[in-house]
Amino acid sequence: MEVAIEISWKNALKDLFQKPYFNQIAAHLKAEKALRKTIFPKGTYIFNAFEQTHFDQVKVIILGQDPYHNPNQAMGLSFSVPDGVKPPPSLVNIFKELNKDIGMPIPSTGNLTNWAKQGVLLLNAVLTVRANEPASHAKIGWMDFTDDVIHLLSEEKKGLVFILWGNFAQQKIKLINPLKHKILKAAHPSPFSAYNGFFGCKHFSATNEYLVQQNINPIDWAL
């Protein structure tokens, strides 16, 4: 099927868009819209992670699970919220770890687009959700698609950093070649688990150390 997505990704993923799961996703979203269900993020932001970080620019992948399901939060980038929206608790903890790890001041915005434009693919495993119903689109085919995206990145590139926070993200390790890429694992930044290994993980400095070793420009984590 025809998908409105940034051209470098469109070329890289063209075979995926012909798979049965993609028709299933499109049909499900169309049916819910016909029932006047509210879906987040809005249509133009569903593929925002790909729009902001082109295929040939990817250096780092930070994997999230599900888009935010409350109004005005989801913007198609994992963990990110638009300017003017209060950062959710997990993002607050990410900023606390950044402060402890590299001394970065706590940002006044939760908008992570600046990371995305530097090569940080902020990819959720599921790209849509019904309003106020977390994980409501977890089984409509998105995870098959994003699993294929992760595997393709692992196969087609080398020297990437995969940041996997929490058990859900770490299940994706099987899709990644550890001989070609750096895999960083820690607890999820959620308040329920951050003190069980997220705080102190130093993933931001570790990411940049690895990129520099690969002769790749490091990420400026400031927002």
PDB file of N, CA and C in Angstrom, residues 118-162:
ATOM      1  N   GLN A 118      19.327  14.912  15.338  1.00  0.00           N
ATOM      2  CA  GLN A 118      20.750  14.550  15.386  1.00  0.00           C
ATOM      3  C   GLN A 118      21.002  13.074  15.124  1.00  0.00           C
ATOM      4  N   GLY A 119      19.933  12.302  14.920  1.00  0.00           N
ATOM      5  CA  GLY A 119      20.128  10.891  14.618  1.00  0.00           C
ATOM      6  C   GLY A 119      19.635   9.936  15.675  1.00  0.00           C
ATOM      7  N   VAL A 120      18.852  10.434  16.638  1.00  0.00           N
ATOM      8  CA  VAL A 120      18.272   9.559  17.664  1.00  0.00           C
ATOM      9  C   VAL A 120      16.860   9.179  17.222  1.00  0.00           C
ATOM     10  N   LEU A 121      16.694   7.935  16.789  1.00  0.00           N
ATOM     11  CA  LEU A 121      15.387   7.456  16.360  1.00  0.00           C
ATOM     12  C   LEU A 121      14.556   7.136  17.590  1.00  0.00           C
ATOM     13  N   LEU A 122      13.555   7.965  17.854  1.00  0.00           N
ATOM     14  CA  LEU A 122      12.700   7.818  19.039  1.00  0.00           C
ATOM     15  C   LEU A 122      11.475   6.998  18.643  1.00  0.00           C
ATOM     16  N   LEU A 123      11.663   5.681  18.651  1.00  0.00           N
ATOM     17  CA  LEU A 123      10.699   4.762  18.060  1.00  0.00           C
ATOM     18  C   LEU A 123       9.860   4.069  19.116  1.00  0.00           C
ATOM     19  N   ASN A 124       8.555   4.232  19.040  1.00  0.00           N
ATOM     20  CA  ASN A 124       7.642   3.419  19.838  1.00  0.00           C
ATOM     21  C   ASN A 124       7.376   2.102  19.116  1.00  0.00           C
ATOM     22  N   ALA A 125       7.213   1.028  19.880  1.00  0.00           N
ATOM     23  CA  ALA A 125       6.897  -0.269  19.277  1.00  0.00           C
ATOM     24  C   ALA A 125       5.510  -0.271  18.665  1.00  0.00           C
ATOM     25  N   VAL A 126       4.615   0.531  19.230  1.00  0.00           N
ATOM     26  CA  VAL A 126       3.257   0.700  18.712  1.00  0.00           C
ATOM     27  C   VAL A 126       3.094   2.170  18.371  1.00  0.00           C
ATOM     28  N   LEU A 127       2.572   2.482  17.194  1.00  0.00           N
ATOM     29  CA  LEU A 127       2.599   3.867  16.721  1.00  0.00           C
ATOM     30  C   LEU A 127       1.300   4.628  16.922  1.00  0.00           C
ATOM     31  N   THR A 128       0.234   3.962  17.347  1.00  0.00           N
ATOM     32  CA  THR A 128      -1.031   4.649  17.612  1.00  0.00           C
ATOM     33  C   THR A 128      -1.689   4.067  18.853  1.00  0.00           C
ATOM     34  N   VAL A 129      -2.673   4.808  19.381  1.00  0.00           N
ATOM     35  CA  VAL A 129      -3.411   4.358  20.554  1.00  0.00           C
ATOM     36  C   VAL A 129      -4.760   5.075  20.578  1.00  0.00           C
ATOM     37  N   ARG A 130      -5.796   4.413  21.089  1.00  0.00           N
ATOM     38  CA  ARG A 130      -7.067   5.101  21.320  1.00  0.00           C
ATOM     39  C   ARG A 130      -6.959   5.985  22.547  1.00  0.00           C
ATOM     40  N   ALA A 131      -7.605   7.120  22.508  1.00  0.00           N
ATOM     41  CA  ALA A 131      -7.580   8.052  23.626  1.00  0.00           C
ATOM     42  C   ALA A 131      -7.992   7.364  24.923  1.00  0.00           C
ATOM     43  N   ASN A 132      -7.170   7.557  25.937  1.00  0.00           N
ATOM     44  CA  ASN A 132      -7.459   7.082  27.297  1.00  0.00           C
ATOM     45  C   ASN A 132      -7.519   5.561  27.422  1.00  0.00           C
ATOM     46  N   GLU A 133      -6.960   4.856  26.426  1.00  0.00           N
ATOM     47  CA  GLU A 133      -6.973   3.386  26.462  1.00  0.00           C
ATOM     48  C   GLU A 133      -5.571   2.861  26.152  1.00  0.00           C
ATOM     49  N   PRO A 134      -4.687   2.838  27.159  1.00  0.00           N
ATOM     50  CA  PRO A 134      -3.313   2.391  26.905  1.00  0.00           C
ATOM     51  C   PRO A 134      -3.254   0.995  26.307  1.00  0.00           C
ATOM     52  N   ALA A 135      -2.329   0.814  25.371  1.00  0.00           N
ATOM     53  CA  ALA A 135      -2.093  -0.475  24.702  1.00  0.00           C
ATOM     54  C   ALA A 135      -3.273  -0.938  23.854  1.00  0.00           C
ATOM     55  N   SER A 136      -4.197  -0.046  23.542  1.00  0.00           N
ATOM     56  CA  SER A 136      -5.388  -0.445  22.784  1.00  0.00           C
ATOM     57  C   SER A 136      -5.073  -0.833  21.343  1.00  0.00           C
ATOM     58  N   HIS A 137      -3.926  -0.419  20.816  1.00  0.00           N
ATOM     59  CA  HIS A 137      -3.541  -0.799  19.458  1.00  0.00           C
ATOM     60  C   HIS A 137      -2.326  -1.730  19.442  1.00  0.00           C
ATOM     61  N   ALA A 138      -2.061  -2.370  20.571  1.00  0.00           N
ATOM     62  CA  ALA A 138      -0.863  -3.200  20.681  1.00  0.00           C
ATOM     63  C   ALA A 138      -0.917  -4.445  19.796  1.00  0.00           C
ATOM     64  N   LYS A 139      -2.133  -4.848  19.410  1.00  0.00           N
ATOM     65  CA  LYS A 139      -2.255  -6.116  18.676  1.00  0.00           C
ATOM     66  C   LYS A 139      -2.815  -5.939  17.271  1.00  0.00           C
ATOM     67  N   ILE A 140      -2.717  -4.721  16.714  1.00  0.00           N
ATOM     68  CA  ILE A 140      -3.293  -4.518  15.377  1.00  0.00           C
ATOM     69  C   ILE A 140      -2.250  -4.652  14.271  1.00  0.00           C
ATOM     70  N   GLY A 141      -0.996  -4.943  14.632  1.00  0.00           N
ATOM     71  CA  GLY A 141       0.035  -5.157  13.626  1.00  0.00           C
ATOM     72  C   GLY A 141       1.247  -4.258  13.743  1.00  0.00           C
ATOM     73  N   TRP A 142       1.159  -3.204  14.554  1.00  0.00           N
ATOM     74  CA  TRP A 142       2.293  -2.276  14.658  1.00  0.00           C
ATOM     75  C   TRP A 142       3.572  -2.952  15.136  1.00  0.00           C
ATOM     76  N   MET A 143       3.450  -3.879  16.079  1.00  0.00           N
ATOM     77  CA  MET A 143       4.674  -4.483  16.610  1.00  0.00           C
ATOM     78  C   MET A 143       5.362  -5.375  15.585  1.00  0.00           C
ATOM     79  N   ASP A 144       4.597  -5.975  14.704  1.00  0.00           N
ATOM     80  CA  ASP A 144       5.228  -6.719  13.609  1.00  0.00           C
ATOM     81  C   ASP A 144       6.026  -5.761  12.722  1.00  0.00           C
ATOM     82  N   PHE A 145       5.440  -4.602  12.457  1.00  0.00           N
ATOM     83  CA  PHE A 145       6.109  -3.608  11.624  1.00  0.00           C
ATOM     84  C   PHE A 145       7.373  -3.085  12.299  1.00  0.00           C
ATOM     85  N   THR A 146       7.272  -2.642  13.554  1.00  0.00           N
ATOM     86  CA  THR A 146       8.452  -2.058  14.198  1.00  0.00           C
ATOM     87  C   THR A 146       9.515  -3.105  14.506  1.00  0.00           C
ATOM     88  N   ASP A 147       9.119  -4.359  14.746  1.00  0.00           N
ATOM     89  CA  ASP A 147      10.125  -5.423  14.867  1.00  0.00           C
ATOM     90  C   ASP A 147      10.918  -5.543  13.568  1.00  0.00           C
ATOM     91  N   ASP A 148      10.226  -5.479  12.458  1.00  0.00           N
ATOM     92  CA  ASP A 148      10.909  -5.548  11.164  1.00  0.00           C
ATOM     93  C   ASP A 148      11.809  -4.330  10.943  1.00  0.00           C
ATOM     94  N   VAL A 149      11.387  -3.156  11.413  1.00  0.00           N
ATOM     95  CA  VAL A 149      12.217  -1.957  11.302  1.00  0.00           C
ATOM     96  C   VAL A 149      13.503  -2.125  12.109  1.00  0.00           C
ATOM     97  N   ILE A 150      13.375  -2.613  13.349  1.00  0.00           N
ATOM     98  CA  ILE A 150      14.552  -2.815  14.196  1.00  0.00           C
ATOM     99  C   ILE A 150      15.507  -3.821  13.563  1.00  0.00           C
ATOM    100  N   HIS A 151      14.956  -4.919  13.064  1.00  0.00           N
ATOM    101  CA  HIS A 151      15.802  -5.947  12.438  1.00  0.00           C
ATOM    102  C   HIS A 151      16.481  -5.399  11.181  1.00  0.00           C
ATOM    103  N   LEU A 152      15.766  -4.623  10.397  1.00  0.00           N
ATOM    104  CA  LEU A 152      16.351  -4.046   9.187  1.00  0.00           C
ATOM    105  C   LEU A 152      17.499  -3.095   9.534  1.00  0.00           C
ATOM    106  N   LEU A 153      17.302  -2.260  10.551  1.00  0.00           N
ATOM    107  CA  LEU A 153      18.377  -1.361  10.981  1.00  0.00           C
ATOM    108  C   LEU A 153      19.598  -2.155  11.417  1.00  0.00           C
ATOM    109  N   SER A 154      19.371  -3.234  12.167  1.00  0.00           N
ATOM    110  CA  SER A 154      20.479  -4.067  12.613  1.00  0.00           C
ATOM    111  C   SER A 154      21.231  -4.687  11.438  1.00  0.00           C
ATOM    112  N   GLU A 155      20.483  -5.130  10.431  1.00  0.00           N
ATOM    113  CA  GLU A 155      21.101  -5.797   9.290  1.00  0.00           C
ATOM    114  C   GLU A 155      21.785  -4.821   8.332  1.00  0.00           C
ATOM    115  N   GLU A 156      21.155  -3.689   8.080  1.00  0.00           N
ATOM    116  CA  GLU A 156      21.625  -2.772   7.038  1.00  0.00           C
ATOM    117  C   GLU A 156      22.693  -1.796   7.523  1.00  0.00           C
ATOM    118  N   LYS A 157      22.805  -1.613   8.826  1.00  0.00           N
ATOM    119  CA  LYS A 157      23.746  -0.625   9.356  1.00  0.00           C
ATOM    120  C   LYS A 157      24.734  -1.278  10.312  1.00  0.00           C
ATOM    121  N   LYS A 158      25.736  -0.503  10.726  1.00  0.00           N
ATOM    122  CA  LYS A 158      26.667  -0.955  11.755  1.00  0.00           C
ATOM    123  C   LYS A 158      27.001   0.228  12.658  1.00  0.00           C
ATOM    124  N   GLY A 159      27.390  -0.079  13.874  1.00  0.00           N
ATOM    125  CA  GLY A 159      27.795   0.963  14.805  1.00  0.00           C
ATOM    126  C   GLY A 159      26.668   1.766  15.389  1.00  0.00           C
ATOM    127  N   LEU A 160      25.454   1.204  15.448  1.00  0.00           N
ATOM    128  CA  LEU A 160      24.333   1.890  16.082  1.00  0.00           C
ATOM    129  C   LEU A 160      24.323   1.605  17.582  1.00  0.00           C
ATOM    130  N   VAL A 161      23.669   2.497  18.331  1.00  0.00           N
ATOM    131  CA  VAL A 161      23.442   2.275  19.759  1.00  0.00           C
ATOM    132  C   VAL A 161      21.954   2.023  19.964  1.00  0.00           C
ATOM    133  N   PHE A 162      21.615   0.865  20.489  1.00  0.00           N
ATOM    134  CA  PHE A 162      20.232   0.528  20.819  1.00  0.00           C
ATOM    135  C   PHE A 162      20.059   0.672  22.332  1.00  0.00           C
TER     136      PHE A 162
END
